[in-house]
Amino acid sequence: MLRKPFLFLFASLLSIPIVSQKQLRCKRTNEFIKVDGKLDEKEWIQNKNIASDFVQLNPFPSAPISQKTEVKVIYDDEAIYIGAICYDNKDSISKVISFRDQLSARIDLFGFFIDTYNDAQNGFFFGVTSRNVQNDAKIAQEDFNFQLNLAWKSEVKITDSAWVCEIKIPYSAIRFPKKEIQNWGINFGRSISRKREEAYWNPITPDMGDYKLVQCGDLKGLNGIDPPLRLAFMPYVSSYVDQIKTNDQNTWASSFNGGMDIKYGINEALTLDVTLVPDFGQVVFDKQVLNISPFEIEFNENRQFFTEGTELFNKSDLFYSRRIGVQPNSEVTNSELTEDEYLENIDQNPRLLNATKLSGRLKNGLGIAFFNAINDVKYGTAINESTNEQRAITCSPLTNFNVLVLDQNLKNNSSVTFTNTNVMRSGHFYDANVSGLDFTLNSKNNNYFLSGYGSLSAKIYQEDNNLGHETGLNFGKQRGNFVFETEYFEQSDSYDINDLGFNRVNNKRNVELEISYREFSPKWKFANKIFTNAAIEYKRLYNPNSYIGTYFRLNGTIVSKFFHAGGIRMNGSMTESYDFFEPREWGKYFIRPTWITSSIWFSSNYQKRYALDFRLRYTAVQRENWDEYGYALENRFLITKNIFLYHEWRQDYQFNSQGYAVSFATPSITSNEILFGNRNRINTVNSIRIDYGITNRMGVIFSLRHYNSIISYNYFYKLMDNGRLENINYSGLDANGISVYDINYNAFTIDLQYRWVFSPGSELSLVWKNSIFTSNETTNTNYWDNLNNTLSEGPVNSLSLKVVYWLDYLQLKKLFQSKSKIKT
């Protein structure tokens, strides 16, 4: 959900200051400032307080910037203004048109960081490209949340000797304390794409990779401003035309929707966000896969309300927003079925009635966040397998979800966080509650850290409660060339946060040690950076206290002087391992063989018009003829300054692998044994993305993805009590002689999005979605024949139009006042 684009532009920004902070004085103005990129008002011209002398972070740490950069800051009662002159030859300035919040190595960027509470942990990022494409993010310690699309203004003008950027950030877009004299942290950064150069006003050291605001300079002279009333309305209207496929018949349905989001600043720190009758129909498709593991698949959250301003909610990893309004809880649904019943005719998306979130940080550094959402009741039909009798059941009752977070900043970028999640269901269904406490303590110079966490889960039934716990402790060194981390954590077998969180598997007790060496200025003339890493992990069950396995990881990476990168990775098991989850029956276990995976990868310079990523992997498994290997090719083409093409082709092969036999139909002969199979599997991913930036406020994105997974079984085993497998004579066929275990699964999706930001915070979007999901037993086919067969199944289509308009209370008030004066 939270992105880290600084891997390309500002990757090494995160570090701890070892030099004195610079200071910049800003100047107040009472005159009107027109944001036009010219900087020709007298307030700009007469302002002699200039931020300059930028210092490189990359490619040559501590070296002066190659192109002169000058920044000035002025402010009035409404906003703060940034004026930047990025000197460069006109013909050398990047002409690439990107999308908002889409940072890449091919753009020239000016950006700045504001730490309004000066706590080195929370702030804002604003950036503008040389083509005036905006980027903004909310910063919370180590995370940048680029889903926060604020309403602000910018303009860029290109001269013969520079590109000039003028930015206006209204006070209503940010949060700051209510006091006479403001003390903000600030830093300015610039990237020059053709040189892969990153430079900053207040110097940045590259030896630490998590914290982002601790090396800001100081902004002085910002006095006499008050946090304004922050109130904005975002009404929307949308219309859909959907193709619905039922019983091989296509029908069309249309709908019209309307709703509103509201943002209200309760005070200078706290903001209330409300979504009424939300519409998420234009959200991109999930990247579906065929899952035959005993564990759930975690998908990314793409709904903007659940990704914007949620950094506090996600800090303790106890909140998984896709539990809300996406699909019914399987335990709740299955509790309504008898042993001889199955479910059909269920809508997989319980309707979200409304959602509210309150978040902010007080003057004393206490962050407060509260979230609440309500799912409507959802019904389905249960069918008796023997009699075909039908009855209506409640698949998902009326459900209330809420999250409370209290996060206190401490000295030295330390913090302590309390999180509580709660799920309440109407009727006789169970409720759930999870409480967690996390802390991070850094030494005075941030060289060392100690962190810990603990949480208690409770599933509350009518007759009893099911309690579980998690606890862990980390200690390590995080600065310098040599760093390390050691961790112990455990989860009880009854620990369950999955009603409003995500935990792939519980019942574990792990110990891990990881060491790394990082060379940011290597003496080898061909290398720009060198990174090495090694780790070992020891795993046991929590209950019973049984051995699982011991594992290792080795990594080495080199970044060349020409900004090509490559590396070698190895990981594997040091002993046979004991898998207590694969048999799907508690008390049984499967002994997995020792294995070692070796891989190499290469990534060429992303700044070039063509860039290639390549990965090759081989896994050596110490059992019979079990082999695994795979490869991936990613091609990136900058076709023109505003058209970018990305293509991925990835294949993974397994031959004679062993695992639990998952059936997709009913066999003619059943077995009472725990069935495992010897099988072959080929997974293929073929995806294409085309970005067409029409202007810096308008663009089209086309995304196509085809996922294919083919599984074919060679023969079957039964799992013995000692964890070994024994061959059995079992066909796995149905009454028609077709294997119920073999499968050819396809997920073909297209997302075509046109987006026009016609004013700050307001946009029009036109979306076409196309999908085909098929499965059959044909496993002896090549990829291209299979693709043709998939396309012949016929797609399901959806076409939608949505308009969102940003209405700011202060702007509306000013507009009405001006009209009133005209009438007078």
Tab-separated table of C-alpha atoms in Angstrom, residues 487-823:
chain	number	residue	atom	x	y	z
A	487	GLU	CA	15.364	-10.807	16.345
A	488	TYR	CA	13.313	-13.209	18.414
A	489	PHE	CA	9.552	-13.507	18.027
A	490	GLU	CA	6.800	-15.967	18.778
A	491	GLN	CA	3.127	-16.395	17.975
A	492	SER	CA	0.892	-18.775	19.878
A	493	ASP	CA	-1.172	-21.382	18.058
A	494	SER	CA	-4.349	-19.472	18.974
A	495	TYR	CA	-3.106	-16.054	17.818
A	496	ASP	CA	-5.535	-14.810	15.152
A	497	ILE	CA	-5.734	-11.240	13.849
A	498	ASN	CA	-7.340	-12.071	10.507
A	499	ASP	CA	-10.764	-10.553	11.161
A	500	LEU	CA	-9.247	-7.093	10.553
A	501	GLY	CA	-5.561	-7.906	10.042
A	502	PHE	CA	-3.460	-10.277	7.961
A	503	ASN	CA	-1.239	-13.019	9.320
A	504	ARG	CA	-0.254	-15.748	6.880
A	505	VAL	CA	0.421	-18.353	9.537
A	506	ASN	CA	0.625	-18.448	13.347
A	507	ASN	CA	2.092	-20.982	15.803
A	508	LYS	CA	5.767	-20.165	15.349
A	509	ARG	CA	8.882	-19.292	17.309
A	510	ASN	CA	11.754	-17.794	15.294
A	511	VAL	CA	15.279	-16.538	15.964
A	512	GLU	CA	17.138	-14.616	13.235
A	513	LEU	CA	20.523	-12.926	12.834
A	514	GLU	CA	21.299	-10.681	9.858
A	515	ILE	CA	24.536	-8.841	9.065
A	516	SER	CA	25.262	-6.444	6.196
A	517	TYR	CA	28.203	-4.513	4.814
A	518	ARG	CA	27.588	-1.449	2.644
A	519	GLU	CA	30.240	0.446	0.728
A	520	PHE	CA	28.909	3.776	-0.562
A	521	SER	CA	32.180	4.987	-2.131
A	522	PRO	CA	34.114	1.861	-3.126
A	523	LYS	CA	37.720	2.178	-4.309
A	524	TRP	CA	37.107	-0.193	-7.205
A	525	LYS	CA	36.965	2.118	-10.229
A	526	PHE	CA	34.056	0.328	-11.929
A	527	ALA	CA	31.747	0.335	-8.873
A	528	ASN	CA	29.581	3.110	-7.494
A	529	LYS	CA	28.134	1.107	-4.577
A	530	ILE	CA	28.540	-2.388	-3.132
A	531	PHE	CA	26.145	-4.140	-0.752
A	532	THR	CA	26.454	-7.565	0.884
A	533	ASN	CA	24.116	-9.341	3.256
A	534	ALA	CA	23.932	-12.642	5.147
A	535	ALA	CA	21.259	-14.040	7.455
A	536	ILE	CA	20.402	-17.227	9.309
A	537	GLU	CA	16.982	-18.123	10.719
A	538	TYR	CA	16.003	-20.892	13.152
A	539	LYS	CA	12.303	-21.882	13.308
A	540	ARG	CA	10.208	-23.951	15.703
A	541	LEU	CA	6.522	-24.427	16.379
A	542	TYR	CA	5.137	-22.645	19.423
A	543	ASN	CA	2.824	-25.529	20.348
A	544	PRO	CA	4.064	-28.204	20.433
A	545	ASN	CA	7.626	-26.971	20.752
A	546	SER	CA	8.800	-28.850	17.646
A	547	TYR	CA	11.638	-28.162	15.247
A	548	ILE	CA	10.677	-26.761	11.816
A	549	GLY	CA	13.950	-25.900	10.105
A	550	THR	CA	17.088	-23.758	9.795
A	551	TYR	CA	17.470	-21.429	6.818
A	552	PHE	CA	20.045	-19.047	5.368
A	553	ARG	CA	20.211	-16.082	2.950
A	554	LEU	CA	23.207	-14.573	1.105
A	555	ASN	CA	23.051	-11.500	-1.134
A	556	GLY	CA	25.568	-9.415	-3.025
A	557	THR	CA	24.846	-6.314	-5.135
A	558	ILE	CA	27.042	-4.010	-7.216
A	559	VAL	CA	25.986	-0.712	-8.776
A	560	SER	CA	28.390	0.333	-11.530
A	561	LYS	CA	29.689	3.787	-12.418
A	562	PHE	CA	27.315	3.660	-15.395
A	563	PHE	CA	24.351	2.937	-13.056
A	564	HIS	CA	23.883	-0.632	-14.160
A	565	ALA	CA	23.277	-2.995	-11.261
A	566	GLY	CA	23.610	-6.721	-10.749
A	567	GLY	CA	23.834	-9.280	-8.040
A	568	ILE	CA	23.848	-12.831	-6.775
A	569	ARG	CA	21.406	-14.275	-4.281
A	570	MET	CA	21.368	-17.595	-2.461
A	571	ASN	CA	18.945	-18.944	0.084
A	572	GLY	CA	17.923	-22.343	1.287
A	573	SER	CA	17.491	-24.804	4.110
A	574	MET	CA	20.418	-26.179	6.080
A	575	THR	CA	18.531	-29.305	7.163
A	576	GLU	CA	15.416	-31.202	6.225
A	577	SER	CA	12.457	-29.160	7.435
A	578	TYR	CA	9.198	-30.183	9.054
A	579	ASP	CA	6.060	-28.680	7.490
A	580	PHE	CA	3.135	-28.968	9.901
A	581	PHE	CA	0.700	-27.044	7.687
A	582	GLU	CA	0.956	-28.696	4.252
A	583	PRO	CA	-0.940	-31.883	5.323
A	584	ARG	CA	-4.055	-29.795	6.189
A	585	GLU	CA	-4.600	-32.007	9.236
A	586	TRP	CA	-3.205	-30.881	12.560
A	587	GLY	CA	-0.858	-33.358	14.201
A	588	LYS	CA	0.580	-34.535	10.890
A	589	TYR	CA	3.712	-33.189	9.237
A	590	PHE	CA	5.556	-33.445	5.932
A	591	ILE	CA	9.361	-33.673	5.839
A	592	ARG	CA	10.640	-31.334	3.168
A	593	PRO	CA	14.058	-32.010	1.632
A	594	THR	CA	17.009	-29.674	1.914
A	595	TRP	CA	17.152	-27.157	-0.928
A	596	ILE	CA	19.271	-24.273	-2.154
A	597	THR	CA	18.089	-21.561	-4.541
A	598	SER	CA	20.701	-19.635	-6.505
A	599	SER	CA	19.824	-16.643	-8.647
A	600	ILE	CA	21.520	-13.914	-10.614
A	601	TRP	CA	20.004	-10.634	-11.717
A	602	PHE	CA	20.880	-7.620	-13.813
A	603	SER	CA	19.246	-4.215	-14.112
A	604	SER	CA	20.437	-1.668	-16.656
A	605	ASN	CA	20.380	2.104	-16.243
A	606	TYR	CA	16.738	3.203	-16.033
A	607	GLN	CA	17.626	6.649	-17.319
A	608	LYS	CA	18.243	5.302	-20.816
A	609	ARG	CA	15.488	5.098	-23.418
A	610	TYR	CA	15.645	1.308	-23.115
A	611	ALA	CA	16.247	-0.537	-19.876
A	612	LEU	CA	16.339	-4.272	-19.171
A	613	ASP	CA	15.793	-6.259	-15.996
A	614	PHE	CA	16.768	-9.928	-16.096
A	615	ARG	CA	16.560	-12.633	-13.424
A	616	LEU	CA	17.551	-16.305	-13.586
A	617	ARG	CA	16.847	-18.767	-10.766
A	618	TYR	CA	17.604	-22.440	-10.095
A	619	THR	CA	16.624	-24.489	-7.052
A	620	ALA	CA	18.499	-27.680	-6.251
A	621	VAL	CA	16.255	-29.990	-4.222
A	622	GLN	CA	17.781	-33.023	-2.559
A	623	ARG	CA	15.017	-35.514	-3.406
A	624	GLU	CA	14.555	-37.799	-6.412
A	625	ASN	CA	14.174	-35.754	-9.619
A	626	TRP	CA	12.664	-32.668	-8.004
A	627	ASP	CA	13.826	-29.609	-10.001
A	628	GLU	CA	12.769	-25.967	-10.006
A	629	TYR	CA	13.946	-23.065	-12.093
A	630	GLY	CA	12.628	-19.822	-13.521
A	631	TYR	CA	13.491	-16.646	-15.347
A	632	ALA	CA	12.052	-13.163	-15.814
A	633	LEU	CA	12.530	-10.441	-18.428
A	634	GLU	CA	11.330	-6.885	-17.933
A	635	ASN	CA	11.694	-4.422	-20.795
A	636	ARG	CA	11.228	-0.688	-20.352
A	637	PHE	CA	10.937	1.505	-23.451
A	638	LEU	CA	10.698	5.284	-23.496
A	639	ILE	CA	9.141	5.514	-26.959
A	640	THR	CA	8.650	9.292	-26.935
A	641	LYS	CA	8.846	11.955	-24.241
A	642	ASN	CA	5.264	11.121	-23.208
A	643	ILE	CA	4.826	7.431	-24.138
A	644	PHE	CA	6.339	4.706	-21.968
A	645	LEU	CA	6.020	0.959	-22.567
A	646	TYR	CA	6.680	-1.727	-19.963
A	647	HIS	CA	6.605	-5.466	-20.727
A	648	GLU	CA	7.149	-8.353	-18.305
A	649	TRP	CA	7.552	-12.015	-19.216
A	650	ARG	CA	8.098	-14.427	-16.335
A	651	GLN	CA	8.040	-18.220	-16.150
A	652	ASP	CA	8.592	-20.566	-13.217
A	653	TYR	CA	8.925	-24.335	-13.592
A	654	GLN	CA	8.561	-27.175	-11.099
A	655	PHE	CA	9.160	-30.784	-12.073
A	656	ASN	CA	8.450	-33.785	-9.842
A	657	SER	CA	7.709	-31.540	-6.878
A	658	GLN	CA	5.839	-32.985	-3.915
A	659	GLY	CA	2.886	-31.418	-2.149
A	660	TYR	CA	-0.603	-31.890	-0.829
A	661	ALA	CA	-2.957	-33.006	-3.630
A	662	VAL	CA	-5.570	-30.273	-4.090
A	663	SER	CA	-8.646	-31.446	-5.991
A	664	PHE	CA	-10.800	-29.165	-8.140
A	665	ALA	CA	-13.703	-31.600	-8.585
A	666	THR	CA	-15.030	-34.837	-7.040
A	667	PRO	CA	-13.113	-38.054	-7.867
A	668	SER	CA	-14.994	-41.252	-8.644
A	669	ILE	CA	-13.006	-43.072	-5.959
A	670	THR	CA	-12.154	-41.270	-2.750
A	671	SER	CA	-9.306	-42.088	-0.414
A	672	ASN	CA	-9.170	-41.924	3.352
A	673	GLU	CA	-5.441	-41.225	3.230
A	674	ILE	CA	-3.826	-37.792	3.324
A	675	LEU	CA	-3.020	-37.585	-0.368
A	676	PHE	CA	0.145	-35.995	-1.703
A	677	GLY	CA	1.137	-35.827	-5.328
A	678	ASN	CA	4.187	-35.821	-7.555
A	679	ARG	CA	3.425	-33.001	-9.976
A	680	ASN	CA	4.719	-30.606	-12.586
A	681	ARG	CA	3.757	-26.937	-12.545
A	682	ILE	CA	4.399	-24.087	-14.977
A	683	ASN	CA	3.466	-20.513	-14.047
A	684	THR	CA	3.579	-17.817	-16.707
A	685	VAL	CA	3.015	-14.075	-16.340
A	686	ASN	CA	2.782	-11.894	-19.439
A	687	SER	CA	1.965	-8.253	-18.778
A	688	ILE	CA	2.059	-5.001	-20.733
A	689	ARG	CA	1.644	-1.445	-19.522
A	690	ILE	CA	1.548	1.680	-21.675
A	691	ASP	CA	1.601	5.147	-20.129
A	692	TYR	CA	0.625	8.026	-22.383
A	693	GLY	CA	1.033	11.422	-20.747
A	694	ILE	CA	-1.053	13.727	-22.917
A	695	THR	CA	-0.289	16.742	-20.707
A	696	ASN	CA	0.994	17.182	-17.172
A	697	ARG	CA	-2.618	16.944	-15.952
A	698	MET	CA	-4.049	14.403	-18.382
A	699	GLY	CA	-3.062	10.890	-19.354
A	700	VAL	CA	-4.014	7.373	-20.366
A	701	ILE	CA	-2.784	4.147	-18.758
A	702	PHE	CA	-3.310	0.778	-20.429
A	703	SER	CA	-2.545	-2.353	-18.365
A	704	LEU	CA	-2.875	-5.918	-19.630
A	705	ARG	CA	-1.986	-9.004	-17.615
A	706	HIS	CA	-2.281	-12.685	-18.411
A	707	TYR	CA	-1.523	-15.171	-15.650
A	708	ASN	CA	-1.468	-18.876	-16.498
A	709	SER	CA	-0.812	-21.772	-14.134
A	710	ILE	CA	-0.758	-25.378	-15.338
A	711	ILE	CA	-0.535	-28.253	-12.846
A	712	SER	CA	-0.368	-31.891	-13.914
A	713	TYR	CA	0.081	-34.852	-11.567
A	714	ASN	CA	2.382	-37.777	-12.344
A	715	TYR	CA	1.365	-40.075	-9.489
A	716	PHE	CA	0.197	-39.992	-5.873
A	717	TYR	CA	1.449	-40.799	-2.379
A	718	LYS	CA	-0.008	-41.218	1.038
A	719	LEU	CA	1.506	-39.286	3.919
A	720	MET	CA	2.817	-41.611	6.618
A	721	ASP	CA	2.973	-40.855	10.339
A	722	ASN	CA	6.747	-40.300	10.179
A	723	GLY	CA	6.339	-37.447	7.649
A	724	ARG	CA	7.589	-39.490	4.681
A	725	LEU	CA	5.645	-40.329	1.538
A	726	GLU	CA	4.711	-43.761	0.204
A	727	ASN	CA	3.551	-44.430	-3.360
A	728	ILE	CA	-0.038	-45.628	-3.782
A	729	ASN	CA	-2.117	-46.853	-6.711
A	730	TYR	CA	-4.579	-44.000	-7.104
A	731	SER	CA	-5.809	-42.479	-10.358
A	732	GLY	CA	-7.453	-39.252	-9.178
A	733	LEU	CA	-10.028	-39.449	-12.010
A	734	ASP	CA	-13.702	-38.559	-12.021
A	735	ALA	CA	-16.519	-40.678	-13.473
A	736	ASN	CA	-15.621	-39.471	-16.987
A	737	GLY	CA	-11.969	-40.467	-16.670
A	738	ILE	CA	-10.753	-36.875	-16.261
A	739	SER	CA	-8.247	-35.913	-13.576
A	740	VAL	CA	-9.770	-33.820	-10.811
A	741	TYR	CA	-6.300	-32.671	-9.739
A	742	ASP	CA	-4.905	-31.398	-13.041
A	743	ILE	CA	-5.782	-27.808	-13.850
A	744	ASN	CA	-5.103	-25.098	-16.388
A	745	TYR	CA	-6.002	-21.776	-14.741
A	746	ASN	CA	-6.058	-18.429	-16.569
A	747	ALA	CA	-6.643	-14.869	-15.391
A	748	PHE	CA	-6.699	-12.318	-18.208
A	749	THR	CA	-7.403	-8.688	-17.283
A	750	ILE	CA	-7.274	-5.285	-18.948
A	751	ASP	CA	-7.494	-1.889	-17.224
A	752	LEU	CA	-7.708	1.172	-19.496
A	753	GLN	CA	-7.842	4.457	-17.582
A	754	TYR	CA	-8.188	8.006	-18.881
A	755	ARG	CA	-7.661	10.623	-16.181
A	756	TRP	CA	-7.929	14.391	-16.395
A	757	VAL	CA	-7.120	16.545	-13.347
A	758	PHE	CA	-9.000	19.646	-14.467
A	759	SER	CA	-8.304	21.596	-11.247
A	760	PRO	CA	-6.450	20.882	-7.992
A	761	GLY	CA	-8.176	17.958	-6.269
A	762	SER	CA	-10.790	17.560	-9.030
A	763	GLU	CA	-10.707	14.991	-11.788
A	764	LEU	CA	-12.611	13.134	-14.457
A	765	SER	CA	-11.866	9.478	-15.115
A	766	LEU	CA	-13.086	7.175	-17.855
A	767	VAL	CA	-12.307	3.479	-17.265
A	768	TRP	CA	-12.721	0.319	-19.326
A	769	LYS	CA	-12.212	-3.002	-17.538
A	770	ASN	CA	-12.069	-6.350	-19.315
A	771	SER	CA	-11.632	-9.739	-17.655
A	772	ILE	CA	-11.592	-13.455	-18.429
A	773	PHE	CA	-11.155	-16.074	-15.702
A	774	THR	CA	-11.131	-19.699	-16.846
A	775	SER	CA	-10.030	-23.121	-15.654
A	776	ASN	CA	-10.022	-26.521	-17.317
A	777	GLU	CA	-8.108	-29.803	-17.267
A	778	THR	CA	-6.126	-29.263	-20.519
A	779	THR	CA	-2.506	-29.321	-19.391
A	780	ASN	CA	-0.658	-30.453	-22.522
A	781	THR	CA	-0.786	-27.148	-24.395
A	782	ASN	CA	1.730	-24.431	-25.140
A	783	TYR	CA	1.361	-20.887	-23.939
A	784	TRP	CA	0.145	-19.281	-27.168
A	785	ASP	CA	-2.476	-21.934	-27.943
A	786	ASN	CA	-3.665	-21.636	-24.376
A	787	LEU	CA	-3.908	-17.839	-24.692
A	788	ASN	CA	-6.011	-18.175	-27.848
A	789	ASN	CA	-8.304	-20.652	-26.113
A	790	THR	CA	-8.655	-18.300	-23.161
A	791	LEU	CA	-9.583	-15.331	-25.340
A	792	SER	CA	-12.176	-17.450	-27.151
A	793	GLU	CA	-14.064	-17.864	-23.864
A	794	GLY	CA	-15.273	-14.276	-24.204
A	795	PRO	CA	-14.623	-11.452	-21.759
A	796	VAL	CA	-16.707	-9.569	-19.235
A	797	ASN	CA	-16.605	-5.804	-19.786
A	798	SER	CA	-17.264	-2.731	-17.696
A	799	LEU	CA	-17.250	0.904	-18.842
A	800	SER	CA	-17.503	3.697	-16.301
A	801	LEU	CA	-17.311	7.474	-16.056
A	802	LYS	CA	-16.650	9.260	-12.779
A	803	VAL	CA	-16.307	12.932	-11.908
A	804	VAL	CA	-14.943	14.131	-8.555
A	805	TYR	CA	-14.932	17.830	-7.662
A	806	TRP	CA	-12.920	19.423	-4.854
A	807	LEU	CA	-14.805	22.164	-3.014
A	808	ASP	CA	-12.693	24.014	-0.460
A	809	TYR	CA	-14.661	25.966	2.134
A	810	LEU	CA	-12.183	28.845	2.312
A	811	GLN	CA	-12.136	29.240	-1.463
A	812	LEU	CA	-15.934	29.149	-1.602
A	813	LYS	CA	-16.125	31.718	1.178
A	814	LYS	CA	-13.697	34.006	-0.639
A	815	LEU	CA	-15.679	33.600	-3.865
A	816	PHE	CA	-18.986	34.519	-2.221
A	817	GLN	CA	-17.419	37.493	-0.454
A	818	SER	CA	-16.010	38.837	-3.727
A	819	LYS	CA	-19.381	38.468	-5.443
A	820	SER	CA	-21.048	40.258	-2.542
A	821	LYS	CA	-18.619	43.184	-2.878
A	822	ILE	CA	-19.314	43.419	-6.620
A	823	LYS	CA	-23.057	43.618	-5.992
